[in-house]
mmCIF file of C-alpha atoms in Angstrom:
data_model
loop_
_atom_site.group_PDB
_atom_site.id
_atom_site.type_symbol
_atom_site.label_atom_id
_atom_site.label_comp_id
_atom_site.label_asym_id
_atom_site.label_seq_id
_atom_site.Cartn_x
_atom_site.Cartn_y
_atom_site.Cartn_z
ATOM 1 C CA MET A 19 55.838 -80.629 -81.014
ATOM 2 C CA ALA A 20 57.814 -81.514 -77.938
ATOM 3 C CA ILE A 21 59.742 -78.823 -76.109
ATOM 4 C CA ALA A 22 62.980 -80.676 -76.761
ATOM 5 C CA ASP A 23 62.387 -80.445 -80.502
ATOM 6 C CA ALA A 24 61.519 -76.772 -80.274
ATOM 7 C CA THR A 25 64.716 -75.905 -78.439
ATOM 8 C CA ARG A 26 66.821 -77.324 -81.268
ATOM 9 C CA ARG A 27 65.312 -74.874 -83.741
ATOM 10 C CA PRO A 28 66.461 -71.256 -83.761
ATOM 11 C CA GLY A 29 63.852 -68.654 -82.967
ATOM 12 C CA ARG A 30 61.458 -71.064 -81.264
ATOM 13 C CA LEU A 31 59.722 -69.653 -78.205
ATOM 14 C CA GLY A 32 58.063 -70.900 -75.064
ATOM 15 C CA VAL A 33 54.467 -69.695 -75.383
ATOM 16 C CA GLY A 34 52.102 -69.141 -72.486
ATOM 17 C CA ILE A 35 48.402 -68.653 -73.148
ATOM 18 C CA VAL A 36 46.255 -66.617 -70.773
ATOM 19 C CA GLY A 37 42.690 -67.557 -71.611
ATOM 20 C CA ALA A 38 41.887 -70.903 -73.246
ATOM 21 C CA GLY A 39 38.918 -69.492 -75.100
ATOM 22 C CA LYS A 40 38.119 -70.218 -78.724
ATOM 23 C CA VAL A 41 40.779 -67.823 -80.011
ATOM 24 C CA GLY A 42 43.539 -68.636 -77.535
ATOM 25 C CA SER A 43 43.343 -72.393 -77.959
ATOM 26 C CA VAL A 44 43.335 -72.227 -81.749
ATOM 27 C CA LEU A 45 46.185 -69.714 -82.016
ATOM 28 C CA GLY A 46 48.140 -71.662 -79.445
ATOM 29 C CA ALA A 47 47.714 -74.803 -81.542
ATOM 30 C CA ALA A 48 48.818 -72.877 -84.653
ATOM 31 C CA LEU A 49 51.958 -71.605 -82.930
ATOM 32 C CA ARG A 50 52.654 -75.086 -81.663
ATOM 33 C CA SER A 51 52.377 -76.431 -85.207
ATOM 34 C CA ALA A 52 54.918 -73.805 -86.243
ATOM 35 C CA GLY A 53 57.410 -75.329 -83.803
ATOM 36 C CA HIS A 54 56.938 -73.174 -80.731
ATOM 37 C CA ALA A 55 56.487 -74.866 -77.368
ATOM 38 C CA VAL A 56 53.295 -74.055 -75.445
ATOM 39 C CA VAL A 57 54.488 -74.133 -71.849
ATOM 40 C CA GLY A 58 51.212 -73.464 -70.083
ATOM 41 C CA VAL A 59 47.616 -72.323 -70.446
ATOM 42 C CA SER A 60 45.087 -70.824 -68.073
ATOM 43 C CA ALA A 61 41.619 -72.327 -68.167
ATOM 44 C CA VAL A 62 38.937 -71.606 -65.577
ATOM 45 C CA SER A 63 35.713 -73.040 -66.956
ATOM 46 C CA GLU A 64 35.074 -76.672 -67.786
ATOM 47 C CA ALA A 65 34.599 -75.711 -71.442
ATOM 48 C CA SER A 66 37.989 -73.987 -71.501
ATOM 49 C CA ARG A 67 39.690 -76.972 -69.918
ATOM 50 C CA GLU A 68 38.120 -79.324 -72.439
ATOM 51 C CA ARG A 69 39.103 -77.027 -75.311
ATOM 52 C CA ALA A 70 42.692 -76.858 -74.072
ATOM 53 C CA GLU A 71 42.836 -80.629 -73.732
ATOM 54 C CA ASN A 72 41.559 -81.136 -77.285
ATOM 55 C CA LEU A 73 43.640 -78.505 -79.071
ATOM 56 C CA LEU A 74 46.677 -78.398 -76.790
ATOM 57 C CA PRO A 75 47.092 -81.943 -75.488
ATOM 58 C CA GLY A 76 49.780 -82.339 -72.888
ATOM 59 C CA VAL A 77 50.001 -78.635 -72.080
ATOM 60 C CA PRO A 78 49.688 -78.018 -68.338
ATOM 61 C CA VAL A 79 46.879 -75.830 -67.005
ATOM 62 C CA LEU A 80 48.551 -73.255 -64.762
ATOM 63 C CA GLU A 81 47.790 -70.134 -62.767
ATOM 64 C CA VAL A 82 48.357 -66.914 -64.694
ATOM 65 C CA PRO A 83 51.462 -65.745 -62.733
ATOM 66 C CA ASP A 84 53.080 -69.141 -63.332
ATOM 67 C CA ILE A 85 52.430 -68.835 -67.059
ATOM 68 C CA ILE A 86 53.999 -65.365 -67.152
ATOM 69 C CA GLU A 87 57.049 -66.654 -65.283
ATOM 70 C CA ARG A 88 57.636 -69.556 -67.700
ATOM 71 C CA ALA A 89 56.809 -67.963 -71.045
ATOM 72 C CA GLU A 90 58.998 -66.081 -73.480
ATOM 73 C CA LEU A 91 55.859 -65.111 -75.402
ATOM 74 C CA VAL A 92 52.646 -64.451 -73.484
ATOM 75 C CA LEU A 93 49.464 -64.622 -75.547
ATOM 76 C CA LEU A 94 46.618 -62.706 -73.888
ATOM 77 C CA THR A 95 43.292 -63.881 -75.303
ATOM 78 C CA VAL A 96 40.843 -62.468 -72.782
ATOM 79 C CA PRO A 97 37.745 -60.301 -73.400
ATOM 80 C CA ASP A 98 38.508 -56.710 -74.406
ATOM 81 C CA ASP A 99 37.103 -55.166 -71.248
ATOM 82 C CA ALA A 100 39.203 -57.473 -69.049
ATOM 83 C CA LEU A 101 42.483 -56.746 -70.812
ATOM 84 C CA PRO A 102 43.534 -53.430 -69.177
ATOM 85 C CA THR A 103 42.853 -54.709 -65.662
ATOM 86 C CA LEU A 104 44.740 -57.945 -66.327
ATOM 87 C CA VAL A 105 47.822 -56.186 -67.697
ATOM 88 C CA GLU A 106 47.893 -53.630 -64.876
ATOM 89 C CA GLY A 107 47.292 -56.267 -62.213
ATOM 90 C CA LEU A 108 50.186 -58.372 -63.437
ATOM 91 C CA ALA A 109 52.379 -55.268 -63.497
ATOM 92 C CA GLN A 110 51.533 -54.592 -59.859
ATOM 93 C CA LEU A 111 52.573 -58.168 -59.076
ATOM 94 C CA LYS A 112 55.844 -57.448 -60.927
ATOM 95 C CA ALA A 113 55.132 -60.458 -63.118
ATOM 96 C CA TRP A 114 56.237 -59.015 -66.453
ATOM 97 C CA GLN A 115 59.805 -59.722 -67.542
ATOM 98 C CA ALA A 116 62.219 -57.630 -69.578
ATOM 99 C CA GLY A 117 62.482 -58.861 -73.152
ATOM 100 C CA GLN A 118 59.329 -60.939 -72.875
ATOM 101 C CA LEU A 119 56.934 -60.734 -75.837
ATOM 102 C CA VAL A 120 53.441 -59.770 -74.677
ATOM 103 C CA VAL A 121 50.844 -60.282 -77.385
ATOM 104 C CA HIS A 122 47.112 -59.589 -77.175
ATOM 105 C CA THR A 123 44.437 -60.500 -79.725
ATOM 106 C CA SER A 124 41.946 -57.696 -79.078
ATOM 107 C CA GLY A 125 40.678 -55.896 -82.146
ATOM 108 C CA ARG A 126 39.776 -52.828 -80.142
ATOM 109 C CA TYR A 127 43.183 -52.090 -78.664
ATOM 110 C CA GLY A 128 46.605 -51.390 -80.078
ATOM 111 C CA THR A 129 49.700 -51.637 -77.915
ATOM 112 C CA SER A 130 48.954 -48.723 -75.578
ATOM 113 C CA VAL A 131 46.901 -51.068 -73.398
ATOM 114 C CA LEU A 132 50.134 -53.005 -72.786
ATOM 115 C CA ALA A 133 51.953 -49.939 -71.407
ATOM 116 C CA PRO A 134 52.314 -51.421 -67.872
ATOM 117 C CA ALA A 135 54.068 -54.475 -69.335
ATOM 118 C CA ARG A 136 56.196 -52.317 -71.606
ATOM 119 C CA ALA A 137 57.285 -50.229 -68.607
ATOM 120 C CA ALA A 138 58.713 -53.430 -67.133
ATOM 121 C CA GLY A 139 60.745 -54.049 -70.296
ATOM 122 C CA ALA A 140 58.330 -56.349 -72.113
ATOM 123 C CA ILE A 141 57.812 -56.072 -75.882
ATOM 124 C CA PRO A 142 54.180 -55.201 -76.782
ATOM 125 C CA LEU A 143 52.423 -56.616 -79.857
ATOM 126 C CA ALA A 144 48.779 -56.544 -80.955
ATOM 127 C CA ILE A 145 47.669 -59.225 -83.429
ATOM 128 C CA HIS A 146 43.944 -59.539 -84.118
ATOM 129 C CA PRO A 147 42.619 -62.321 -86.365
ATOM 130 C CA ALA A 148 39.930 -61.047 -88.736
ATOM 131 C CA MET A 149 38.095 -64.314 -88.451
ATOM 132 C CA THR A 150 35.320 -65.838 -86.401
ATOM 133 C CA PHE A 151 36.263 -68.863 -84.294
ATOM 134 C CA THR A 152 34.441 -72.013 -83.257
ATOM 135 C CA GLY A 153 37.201 -73.213 -80.945
ATOM 136 C CA LEU A 154 37.477 -76.445 -82.930
ATOM 137 C CA SER A 155 40.329 -77.865 -84.976
ATOM 138 C CA LEU A 156 38.584 -76.823 -88.204
ATOM 139 C CA ASP A 157 39.589 -73.230 -87.366
ATOM 140 C CA LEU A 158 43.196 -74.172 -88.048
ATOM 141 C CA GLY A 159 42.297 -74.838 -91.663
ATOM 142 C CA ARG A 160 40.746 -71.389 -91.963
ATOM 143 C CA LEU A 161 43.805 -69.485 -90.814
ATOM 144 C CA PRO A 162 45.620 -69.638 -94.187
ATOM 145 C CA ASP A 163 42.709 -67.742 -95.778
ATOM 146 C CA SER A 164 42.563 -65.075 -93.075
ATOM 147 C CA MET A 165 44.231 -61.763 -92.300
ATOM 148 C CA PHE A 166 45.400 -60.350 -88.973
ATOM 149 C CA GLY A 167 45.322 -56.672 -88.049
ATOM 150 C CA ILE A 168 48.671 -56.038 -86.354
ATOM 151 C CA THR A 169 49.989 -53.078 -84.384
ATOM 152 C CA ALA A 170 53.419 -52.771 -82.815
ATOM 153 C CA PRO A 171 56.275 -50.296 -82.341
ATOM 154 C CA SER A 172 58.135 -50.009 -85.633
ATOM 155 C CA ALA A 173 61.287 -51.663 -84.282
ATOM 156 C CA VAL A 174 59.423 -54.886 -83.420
ATOM 157 C CA LEU A 175 56.746 -54.830 -86.122
ATOM 158 C CA PRO A 176 58.599 -57.602 -88.031
ATOM 159 C CA ILE A 177 58.130 -59.882 -85.012
ATOM 160 C CA ALA A 178 54.352 -59.453 -85.139
ATOM 161 C CA GLN A 179 54.394 -60.018 -88.884
ATOM 162 C CA ALA A 180 56.505 -63.148 -88.518
ATOM 163 C CA LEU A 181 54.209 -64.649 -85.886
ATOM 164 C CA VAL A 182 51.183 -64.186 -88.121
ATOM 165 C CA VAL A 183 52.971 -65.641 -91.142
ATOM 166 C CA GLU A 184 54.046 -68.633 -89.059
ATOM 167 C CA MET A 185 50.391 -69.301 -88.290
ATOM 168 C CA GLY A 186 49.721 -69.322 -92.025
ATOM 169 C CA ALA A 187 47.837 -66.012 -92.190
ATOM 170 C CA GLU A 188 48.544 -62.603 -93.718
ATOM 171 C CA PRO A 189 49.461 -59.597 -91.532
ATOM 172 C CA VAL A 190 48.041 -56.142 -92.251
ATOM 173 C CA VAL A 191 49.388 -53.156 -90.312
ATOM 174 C CA ILE A 192 46.751 -51.050 -88.512
ATOM 175 C CA ASP A 193 47.718 -47.739 -86.907
ATOM 176 C CA GLU A 194 47.251 -47.474 -83.149
ATOM 177 C CA GLU A 195 44.661 -44.700 -83.417
ATOM 178 C CA SER A 196 42.669 -46.648 -86.025
ATOM 179 C CA ARG A 197 42.135 -49.843 -84.046
ATOM 180 C CA ALA A 198 38.621 -49.067 -82.790
ATOM 181 C CA LEU A 199 37.399 -48.074 -86.254
ATOM 182 C CA TYR A 200 39.064 -51.134 -87.775
ATOM 183 C CA HIS A 201 37.331 -53.356 -85.255
ATOM 184 C CA ALA A 202 33.983 -51.631 -85.761
ATOM 185 C CA ALA A 203 34.176 -52.408 -89.478
ATOM 186 C CA LEU A 204 34.834 -56.085 -88.802
ATOM 187 C CA ALA A 205 32.146 -56.332 -86.131
ATOM 188 C CA HIS A 206 29.629 -54.696 -88.454
ATOM 189 C CA ALA A 207 30.419 -57.213 -91.188
ATOM 190 C CA SER A 208 30.561 -60.321 -89.017
ATOM 191 C CA ASN A 209 28.403 -59.851 -85.924
ATOM 192 C CA HIS A 210 25.582 -58.058 -87.679
ATOM 193 C CA LEU A 211 25.528 -60.675 -90.419
ATOM 194 C CA VAL A 212 24.704 -63.241 -87.740
ATOM 195 C CA THR A 213 21.946 -61.005 -86.391
ATOM 196 C CA ILE A 214 20.450 -60.462 -89.843
ATOM 197 C CA ALA A 215 20.475 -64.201 -90.544
ATOM 198 C CA ALA A 216 18.842 -64.939 -87.188
ATOM 199 C CA GLN A 217 16.165 -62.275 -87.662
ATOM 200 C CA SER A 218 15.297 -63.462 -91.165
ATOM 201 C CA ALA A 219 15.232 -67.099 -90.043
ATOM 202 C CA GLN A 220 12.902 -66.220 -87.176
ATOM 203 C CA VAL A 221 10.432 -64.449 -89.481
ATOM 204 C CA LEU A 222 10.419 -67.430 -91.852
ATOM 205 C CA ALA A 223 9.958 -69.835 -88.946
ATOM 206 C CA ASP A 224 7.043 -67.730 -87.707
ATOM 207 C CA LEU A 225 5.468 -68.161 -91.146
ATOM 208 C CA GLY A 226 5.778 -71.934 -90.866
ATOM 209 C CA VAL A 227 8.917 -72.505 -92.934
ATOM 210 C CA GLN A 228 10.414 -75.653 -91.417
ATOM 211 C CA HIS A 229 13.990 -75.206 -92.610
ATOM 212 C CA PRO A 230 14.704 -71.472 -92.833
ATOM 213 C CA ASP A 231 18.440 -72.164 -92.895
ATOM 214 C CA ARG A 232 18.044 -74.134 -96.133
ATOM 215 C CA MET A 233 16.026 -71.321 -97.668
ATOM 216 C CA LEU A 234 18.412 -68.563 -96.576
ATOM 217 C CA GLY A 235 21.701 -70.427 -97.054
ATOM 218 C CA PRO A 236 22.051 -70.332 -100.854
ATOM 219 C CA LEU A 237 20.743 -66.766 -101.012
ATOM 220 C CA MET A 238 23.021 -65.378 -98.315
ATOM 221 C CA LYS A 239 26.092 -67.268 -99.504
ATOM 222 C CA ALA A 240 25.615 -66.076 -103.083
ATOM 223 C CA SER A 241 24.953 -62.513 -101.930
ATOM 224 C CA LEU A 242 28.089 -62.477 -99.789
ATOM 225 C CA GLU A 243 30.252 -63.940 -102.534
ATOM 226 C CA ASN A 244 28.890 -61.452 -105.067
ATOM 227 C CA ALA A 245 29.353 -58.523 -102.689
ATOM 228 C CA LEU A 246 32.959 -59.476 -101.954
ATOM 229 C CA SER A 247 33.853 -60.049 -105.590
ATOM 230 C CA SER A 248 31.863 -57.226 -107.214
ATOM 231 C CA GLY A 249 31.271 -54.711 -104.435
ATOM 232 C CA GLU A 250 28.119 -52.632 -104.456
ATOM 233 C CA SER A 251 27.540 -53.307 -108.136
ATOM 234 C CA ALA A 252 26.208 -56.680 -106.945
ATOM 235 C CA LEU A 253 23.309 -54.962 -105.167
ATOM 236 C CA THR A 254 19.871 -56.216 -106.179
ATOM 237 C CA GLY A 255 16.410 -55.978 -104.670
ATOM 238 C CA PRO A 256 13.631 -53.435 -104.340
ATOM 239 C CA VAL A 257 15.759 -50.563 -103.042
ATOM 240 C CA ALA A 258 18.265 -50.854 -105.897
ATOM 241 C CA ARG A 259 15.379 -51.042 -108.387
ATOM 242 C CA GLY A 260 13.592 -48.065 -106.872
ATOM 243 C CA ASP A 261 10.519 -50.172 -106.081
ATOM 244 C CA ALA A 262 9.028 -47.909 -103.428
ATOM 245 C CA GLY A 263 5.759 -49.818 -103.487
ATOM 246 C CA THR A 264 7.520 -53.038 -102.525
ATOM 247 C CA VAL A 265 9.407 -51.262 -99.750
ATOM 248 C CA ARG A 266 6.092 -49.906 -98.419
ATOM 249 C CA ALA A 267 4.659 -53.420 -98.499
ATOM 250 C CA HIS A 268 7.665 -54.730 -96.559
ATOM 251 C CA ARG A 269 7.258 -51.961 -94.030
ATOM 252 C CA ALA A 270 3.554 -52.660 -93.569
ATOM 253 C CA ALA A 271 4.183 -56.395 -93.154
ATOM 254 C CA LEU A 272 6.915 -55.803 -90.581
ATOM 255 C CA ASP A 273 4.707 -53.304 -88.741
ATOM 256 C CA GLY A 274 2.194 -56.081 -88.242
ATOM 257 C CA HIS A 275 4.755 -58.662 -87.178
ATOM 258 C CA ASP A 276 5.832 -59.124 -83.572
ATOM 259 C CA ALA A 277 9.541 -58.522 -84.132
ATOM 260 C CA ALA A 278 10.440 -54.918 -83.368
ATOM 261 C CA ASP A 279 14.173 -55.467 -83.625
ATOM 262 C CA THR A 280 13.813 -56.980 -87.087
ATOM 263 C CA ARG A 281 11.630 -54.098 -88.251
ATOM 264 C CA GLN A 282 14.093 -51.490 -87.016
ATOM 265 C CA ALA A 283 17.073 -53.332 -88.511
ATOM 266 C CA TYR A 284 15.337 -53.703 -91.877
ATOM 267 C CA LEU A 285 14.352 -50.055 -92.024
ATOM 268 C CA GLY A 286 17.769 -48.807 -90.931
ATOM 269 C CA MET A 287 19.641 -50.988 -93.423
ATOM 270 C CA ALA A 288 17.181 -50.208 -96.226
ATOM 271 C CA ARG A 289 17.686 -46.501 -95.637
ATOM 272 C CA ALA A 290 21.472 -46.868 -95.571
ATOM 273 C CA THR A 291 21.257 -48.895 -98.780
ATOM 274 C CA ALA A 292 19.117 -46.207 -100.431
ATOM 275 C CA LEU A 293 21.506 -43.439 -99.443
ATOM 276 C CA ARG A 294 24.505 -45.333 -100.812
ATOM 277 C CA ALA A 295 22.591 -46.129 -104.003
ATOM 278 C CA LEU A 296 21.799 -42.430 -104.397
ATOM 279 C CA GLU A 297 25.454 -41.480 -103.950
ATOM 280 C CA ARG A 298 26.496 -43.982 -106.622
ATOM 281 C CA GLY A 299 23.802 -42.905 -109.053
ATOM 282 C CA VAL A 300 22.035 -46.283 -108.981
ATOM 283 C CA LEU A 301 18.871 -44.461 -107.884
ATOM 284 C CA SER A 302 17.696 -41.221 -109.391
ATOM 285 C CA PRO A 303 16.818 -38.410 -106.972
ATOM 286 C CA VAL A 304 13.115 -39.053 -107.600
ATOM 287 C CA GLN A 305 13.488 -42.778 -106.900
ATOM 288 C CA GLY A 306 15.583 -42.109 -103.823
ATOM 289 C CA GLU A 307 13.047 -39.655 -102.445
ATOM 290 C CA ALA A 308 10.262 -42.199 -102.930
ATOM 291 C CA ILE A 309 12.220 -44.971 -101.185
ATOM 292 C CA LEU A 310 13.196 -42.760 -98.259
ATOM 293 C CA ALA A 311 9.619 -41.521 -97.906
ATOM 294 C CA ALA A 312 8.447 -45.135 -97.721
ATOM 295 C CA LEU A 313 10.822 -45.700 -94.830
ATOM 296 C CA ALA A 314 10.652 -42.361 -93.046
ATOM 297 C CA ASP A 315 7.610 -42.572 -90.827
ATOM 298 C CA VAL A 316 8.648 -45.609 -88.779
ATOM 299 C CA LEU A 317 12.382 -45.206 -88.361
ATOM 300 C CA GLY A 318 13.830 -45.560 -84.887
ATOM 301 C CA THR A 319 11.029 -45.827 -82.347
ATOM 302 C CA GLY A 320 8.238 -46.101 -84.860
ATOM 303 C CA GLY A 321 7.110 -42.496 -84.645
ATOM 304 C CA PRO A 322 7.122 -39.874 -87.412
ATOM 305 C CA THR A 323 10.597 -39.021 -88.614
ATOM 306 C CA SER A 324 11.396 -36.745 -91.503
ATOM 307 C CA THR A 325 14.335 -37.490 -93.724
ATOM 308 C CA THR A 326 16.032 -36.232 -96.829
ATOM 309 C CA PRO A 327 18.494 -37.982 -99.121
ATOM 310 C CA GLY A 328 21.338 -36.044 -97.508
ATOM 311 C CA ASP A 329 20.611 -37.139 -93.932
ATOM 312 C CA PRO A 330 23.039 -39.619 -92.355
ATOM 313 C CA PRO A 331 21.783 -43.167 -91.837
ATOM 314 C CA ASP A 332 19.775 -43.523 -88.643
ATOM 315 C CA VAL A 333 21.244 -46.841 -87.577
ATOM 316 C CA ALA A 334 21.694 -46.719 -83.831
ATOM 317 C CA SER A 335 24.107 -48.926 -81.948
ATOM 318 C CA ASP A 336 27.608 -48.761 -80.606
ATOM 319 C CA PRO A 337 29.893 -51.382 -82.132
ATOM 320 C CA PRO A 338 30.645 -54.375 -79.903
ATOM 321 C CA ALA A 339 33.827 -54.154 -77.909
#
């Protein structure tokens, strides 16, 4: 929508986007569709410039300070680790403006990371889309089915909620101190799903299966749909059945396969599954002990490891930022 049209509508804002990545370009296009005017975007790489041209045609590519100067709403869509330095650096340049909305899309951070902008009178908002992005126009069609985790001072929380609703999504309030845990939950569900699919596909490919995606697709899609609709009652497989012999066979096969990361992931997830099944009463104590014994001697590095049903899952990794 042209800027002239946007100015005739009450509540329309001039939006500046810092970072024309997959998220920034898509959210910018969604805000533009809602009637806001995108006044500038920063894009360094050729891929970012092409993405901005496709999703935000006609929007000028500007330097970051110029975007901050022109925008009433600044959308920061940079990597998590770059966010604090960016906000502080712009504060040192005295770029932030009083009354300006400063919005970041990091799942990890709440609004405390925007303290330097807030000190200059800017209004801090955190809106994180709980969705994976391709950076293509098809993402716009996914927004109405998605939720955003939002954090903001109580007085301006309705602004964050309104922005998300305007993009067609549903806002869910996340407390400042809960942001990292919230993001860990999403990363575990999304990022690790990709890893599991890739590991399983690689094993099948190693066995000579020509189209592992076609073999895994129906299974994984049905499993995900069942898990989301029915929770853990949808659990099937050898662990849920207490088939310790099958679990031992899986372990032996993975021991002999040249994929250490897959073996460790399988064993860690199988153990976590067994522990949760024990807690829910799906497995009897005897069955649980047999399953955990089948997994115990190769957990972690592959050396002997003792375990009991009450031990916490031995799944090692820090969640992605």
